[in-house]
Tab-separated table of C-alpha atoms in Angstrom:
chain	number	residue	atom	x	y	z
A	109	GLN	CA	-19.604	20.497	54.392
A	110	GLN	CA	-19.738	18.942	50.901
A	111	GLN	CA	-17.246	21.536	49.697
A	112	VAL	CA	-14.495	19.124	50.732
A	113	LYS	CA	-14.158	15.566	49.477
A	114	GLN	CA	-11.556	13.307	51.042
A	115	SER	CA	-10.387	9.909	49.779
A	116	PRO	CA	-9.959	7.105	50.469
A	117	GLN	CA	-12.211	6.527	53.476
A	118	SER	CA	-9.823	3.899	54.778
A	119	LEU	CA	-6.326	2.804	53.927
A	120	ILE	CA	-4.215	-0.151	54.984
A	121	VAL	CA	-0.464	0.059	54.410
A	122	GLN	CA	2.441	-2.144	55.372
A	123	LYS	CA	5.152	-0.764	57.586
A	124	GLY	CA	7.662	1.113	55.474
A	125	GLY	CA	5.187	1.798	52.698
A	126	ILE	CA	3.842	5.102	51.426
A	127	SER	CA	0.412	6.336	52.515
A	128	ILE	CA	-1.372	8.807	50.262
A	129	ILE	CA	-4.556	10.628	51.194
A	130	ASN	CA	-6.296	13.076	48.885
A	131	CYS	CA	-8.533	16.061	49.414
A	132	ALA	CA	-10.564	17.831	46.734
A	133	TYR	CA	-12.247	21.158	47.397
A	134	GLU	CA	-14.597	23.483	45.579
A	135	ASN	CA	-14.193	26.840	47.252
A	136	THR	CA	-11.540	28.850	45.429
A	137	ALA	CA	-11.391	31.245	48.383
A	138	PHE	CA	-9.575	28.643	50.461
A	139	ASP	CA	-6.015	29.767	51.063
A	140	TYR	CA	-4.747	27.598	53.890
A	141	PHE	CA	-4.631	23.829	53.579
A	142	PRO	CA	-3.970	21.842	56.760
A	143	TRP	CA	-4.096	18.181	57.595
A	144	TYR	CA	-5.169	17.115	61.064
A	145	GLN	CA	-4.322	13.809	62.728
A	146	GLN	CA	-6.585	12.169	65.287
A	147	PHE	CA	-5.710	9.206	67.486
A	148	PRO	CA	-8.446	7.149	69.164
A	149	GLY	CA	-9.781	8.876	72.247
A	150	LYS	CA	-8.098	12.179	71.416
A	151	GLY	CA	-9.024	15.367	69.642
A	152	PRO	CA	-7.648	16.172	66.187
A	153	ALA	CA	-4.274	17.910	66.108
A	154	LEU	CA	-2.597	19.878	63.351
A	155	LEU	CA	-0.082	17.723	61.496
A	156	ILE	CA	1.096	19.857	58.592
A	157	ALA	CA	-0.259	22.737	56.522
A	158	ILE	CA	0.501	24.505	53.264
A	159	ARG	CA	-0.272	27.821	51.630
A	160	PRO	CA	-1.137	28.006	47.917
A	161	ASP	CA	1.988	29.936	46.996
A	162	VAL	CA	4.012	26.713	47.142
A	163	SER	CA	3.273	23.355	45.548
A	164	GLU	CA	4.887	21.140	48.155
A	165	LYS	CA	5.880	21.204	51.807
A	166	LYS	CA	7.821	18.531	53.628
A	167	GLU	CA	8.153	17.980	57.362
A	168	GLY	CA	10.023	14.819	58.192
A	169	ARG	CA	8.159	11.869	56.734
A	170	PHE	CA	5.079	13.964	55.974
A	171	THR	CA	4.620	15.873	52.720
A	172	ILE	CA	1.760	17.964	51.417
A	173	SER	CA	1.403	18.309	47.661
A	174	PHE	CA	-0.834	21.065	46.391
A	175	ASN	CA	-2.401	21.371	42.936
A	176	LYS	CA	-4.202	24.685	42.710
A	177	SER	CA	-5.569	24.215	39.191
A	178	ALA	CA	-7.082	20.865	40.101
A	179	LYS	CA	-8.253	22.166	43.485
A	180	GLN	CA	-6.680	19.235	45.236
A	181	PHE	CA	-4.093	18.650	47.909
A	182	SER	CA	-2.715	15.441	49.269
A	183	LEU	CA	-0.866	14.079	52.252
A	184	HIS	CA	1.996	11.663	51.697
A	185	ILE	CA	3.425	9.661	54.581
A	186	MET	CA	6.750	8.124	53.683
A	187	ASP	CA	8.111	5.070	55.505
A	188	SER	CA	4.749	4.607	57.225
A	189	GLN	CA	4.939	3.329	60.799
A	190	PRO	CA	2.374	1.569	63.010
A	191	GLY	CA	2.377	4.711	65.172
A	192	ASP	CA	0.963	6.624	62.196
A	193	SER	CA	-2.246	4.609	62.461
A	194	ALA	CA	-4.874	7.279	63.025
A	195	THR	CA	-7.645	9.165	61.289
A	196	TYR	CA	-6.539	12.012	59.049
A	197	PHE	CA	-8.664	15.011	58.131
A	198	CYS	CA	-8.109	17.708	55.572
A	199	ALA	CA	-9.547	21.021	56.694
A	200	PRO	CA	-9.103	23.819	54.173
A	201	TRP	CA	-9.718	27.336	55.369
A	202	GLY	CA	-10.195	30.676	53.716
A	203	GLN	CA	-10.514	34.203	54.949
A	204	GLU	CA	-13.667	34.708	52.938
A	205	THR	CA	-15.468	31.812	54.570
A	206	SER	CA	-17.542	32.782	57.538
A	207	GLY	CA	-14.901	33.896	59.991
A	208	SER	CA	-12.706	31.093	61.202
A	209	ARG	CA	-14.823	28.174	60.125
A	210	LEU	CA	-12.814	25.120	59.158
A	211	THR	CA	-14.427	22.721	56.719
A	212	PHE	CA	-13.337	19.219	57.666
A	213	GLY	CA	-13.224	16.352	55.220
A	214	GLU	CA	-14.902	13.083	56.131
A	215	GLY	CA	-11.674	11.587	57.411
A	216	THR	CA	-9.405	8.733	56.308
A	217	GLN	CA	-8.706	5.912	58.706
A	218	LEU	CA	-5.124	4.786	58.191
A	219	THR	CA	-3.888	1.451	59.482
A	220	VAL	CA	-0.206	0.644	59.201
A	221	ASN	CA	0.479	-3.044	59.722
A	222	PRO	CA	3.739	-4.047	61.385
B	188	ASP	CA	1.467	24.210	78.998
B	189	ALA	CA	-2.252	23.501	79.438
B	190	GLY	CA	-4.255	22.781	76.346
B	191	VAL	CA	-8.001	23.040	75.906
B	192	ILE	CA	-9.645	21.511	78.949
B	193	GLN	CA	-13.037	19.861	78.728
B	194	SER	CA	-15.298	18.344	81.326
B	195	PRO	CA	-16.760	15.893	81.881
B	196	ARG	CA	-14.705	13.436	79.825
B	197	HIS	CA	-17.498	10.894	79.889
B	198	GLU	CA	-21.181	11.270	80.668
B	199	VAL	CA	-24.019	8.806	80.556
B	200	THR	CA	-27.453	10.301	81.046
B	201	GLU	CA	-31.062	9.361	80.586
B	202	MET	CA	-33.190	10.732	77.800
B	203	GLY	CA	-34.847	13.968	78.799
B	204	GLN	CA	-32.150	15.050	81.213
B	205	GLU	CA	-30.172	18.238	80.871
B	206	VAL	CA	-26.522	17.905	79.888
B	207	THR	CA	-23.929	20.622	80.371
B	208	LEU	CA	-20.498	20.333	78.813
B	209	ARG	CA	-17.748	22.712	79.880
B	210	CYS	CA	-14.678	24.073	78.217
B	211	LYS	CA	-11.669	26.136	79.191
B	212	PRO	CA	-9.826	27.377	76.092
B	213	ILE	CA	-6.119	27.996	75.851
B	214	SER	CA	-5.236	31.228	77.604
B	215	GLY	CA	-4.955	34.124	75.161
B	216	HIS	CA	-6.920	32.478	72.375
B	217	ASN	CA	-9.708	34.641	70.976
B	218	SER	CA	-11.778	32.065	69.104
B	219	LEU	CA	-13.642	29.109	70.568
B	220	PHE	CA	-15.394	26.318	68.730
B	221	TRP	CA	-17.750	23.506	69.634
B	222	TYR	CA	-17.649	20.456	67.347
B	223	ARG	CA	-19.580	17.206	67.416
B	224	GLN	CA	-18.148	13.967	66.057
B	225	THR	CA	-20.124	10.877	65.101
B	226	MET	CA	-19.407	7.965	62.818
B	227	MET	CA	-22.277	8.931	60.560
B	228	ARG	CA	-21.668	12.656	60.202
B	229	GLY	CA	-17.978	13.063	60.958
B	230	LEU	CA	-16.808	16.333	62.498
B	231	GLU	CA	-19.486	19.005	62.526
B	232	LEU	CA	-19.017	22.571	63.660
B	233	LEU	CA	-21.871	23.472	65.993
B	234	ILE	CA	-20.995	27.044	66.948
B	235	TYR	CA	-18.043	29.326	67.249
B	236	PHE	CA	-17.269	32.430	69.251
B	237	ASN	CA	-14.891	35.250	68.513
B	238	ASN	CA	-13.905	37.404	71.480
B	239	ASN	CA	-16.716	35.771	73.516
B	240	VAL	CA	-19.360	36.717	70.937
B	241	PRO	CA	-21.207	33.967	69.032
B	242	ILE	CA	-20.394	34.444	65.353
B	243	ASP	CA	-21.974	31.468	63.664
B	244	ASP	CA	-24.411	29.063	65.280
B	245	SER	CA	-25.842	27.675	62.068
B	246	GLY	CA	-24.517	24.231	62.955
B	247	MET	CA	-26.506	23.972	66.175
B	248	PRO	CA	-28.944	21.121	65.501
B	249	GLU	CA	-32.038	22.588	67.114
B	250	ASP	CA	-33.370	24.638	69.972
B	251	ARG	CA	-32.450	21.957	72.463
B	252	PHE	CA	-28.839	23.020	72.053
B	253	SER	CA	-27.453	26.240	73.468
B	254	ALA	CA	-23.948	27.569	74.037
B	255	LYS	CA	-22.586	30.404	76.092
B	256	MET	CA	-19.259	32.059	76.616
B	257	PRO	CA	-19.552	34.376	79.616
B	258	ASN	CA	-15.845	35.217	79.588
B	259	ALA	CA	-12.657	34.506	77.683
B	260	SER	CA	-11.770	31.478	79.778
B	261	PHE	CA	-15.004	29.520	79.926
B	262	SER	CA	-17.735	28.182	77.687
B	263	THR	CA	-20.630	25.776	78.068
B	264	LEU	CA	-22.659	23.704	75.664
B	265	LYS	CA	-26.039	22.696	77.026
B	266	ILE	CA	-28.491	20.125	75.717
B	267	GLN	CA	-31.980	20.241	77.193
B	268	PRO	CA	-33.732	17.862	76.929
B	269	SER	CA	-31.216	15.297	75.747
B	270	GLU	CA	-32.136	12.550	73.287
B	271	PRO	CA	-30.381	9.287	72.320
B	272	ARG	CA	-29.448	10.765	68.925
B	273	ASP	CA	-27.341	13.348	70.732
B	274	SER	CA	-24.896	10.605	71.717
B	275	ALA	CA	-21.539	11.673	70.288
B	276	VAL	CA	-18.154	13.056	71.173
B	277	TYR	CA	-18.284	16.794	71.699
B	278	PHE	CA	-15.051	18.678	71.158
B	279	CYS	CA	-14.204	22.142	72.257
B	280	ALA	CA	-11.388	23.874	70.393
B	281	SER	CA	-9.710	27.243	70.466
B	282	SER	CA	-7.431	29.302	68.262
B	283	LEU	CA	-5.658	32.626	68.070
B	284	ARG	CA	-6.631	34.603	65.028
B	285	ILE	CA	-3.710	36.913	64.424
B	286	SER	CA	-4.931	38.377	61.174
B	287	LEU	CA	-7.222	37.580	58.290
B	288	ARG	CA	-4.180	36.462	56.358
B	289	SER	CA	-2.833	34.088	58.982
B	290	GLY	CA	-3.525	30.410	58.956
B	291	ASN	CA	-5.898	29.229	61.588
B	292	THR	CA	-4.499	26.388	63.690
B	293	ILE	CA	-7.224	25.044	65.886
B	294	TYR	CA	-6.336	23.273	69.121
B	295	PHE	CA	-8.795	20.635	70.240
B	296	GLY	CA	-9.559	19.346	73.686
B	297	GLU	CA	-9.803	15.633	74.331
B	298	GLY	CA	-13.565	15.642	73.997
B	299	SER	CA	-16.596	14.880	76.109
B	300	TRP	CA	-18.047	11.463	75.336
B	301	LEU	CA	-21.812	11.689	75.755
B	302	THR	CA	-24.139	8.716	75.838
B	303	VAL	CA	-27.871	9.322	76.160
B	304	VAL	CA	-29.856	6.195	77.005
């Protein structure tokens, strides 16, 4: 579980601002880097994911940046909205880890103030 | 399109009682996972099945916990006897593993909120 370190633990952003959440990992066998989003009372759901053959992936207001040499990847939320308030988890995965086990980060609680 | 279905959504039970949580994965998915979420420990993988076979149960806390998957469309997580420290949200999740190379999107249910008093 300690193979993945997520920061910050909590983040407060004003509406329209940029939210940035970071994830550092140790296992070089990881080759799939997703972010999950969880709203209160719901299960986590895949938000966006990246493979290590690209350094950045953008889907709408959400961008993943990947730095293979630093073993880090981050989630950027542009023009943050109150509806983005949720807990975000990084969950890197690799085919050499035991089967399909996902290693979840500790989570970042994002609050976007109106 | 039905997602992962869990029951019960909420359960309050007394210490020492048996608790059974149920899960119906997404049809066609070949992997099933049981996670536990608490404020202190975050999301923990308890056990996962591939093609109904338990692959890794190293996350199961102790012998009081057991999980079964008798067929591709049903799984249970049982706690006997339950203790207050078992109070948590238990998530069932499923995925379709296409190949070793494919990414593994996991689809979570809405969770079973367990309180042991």
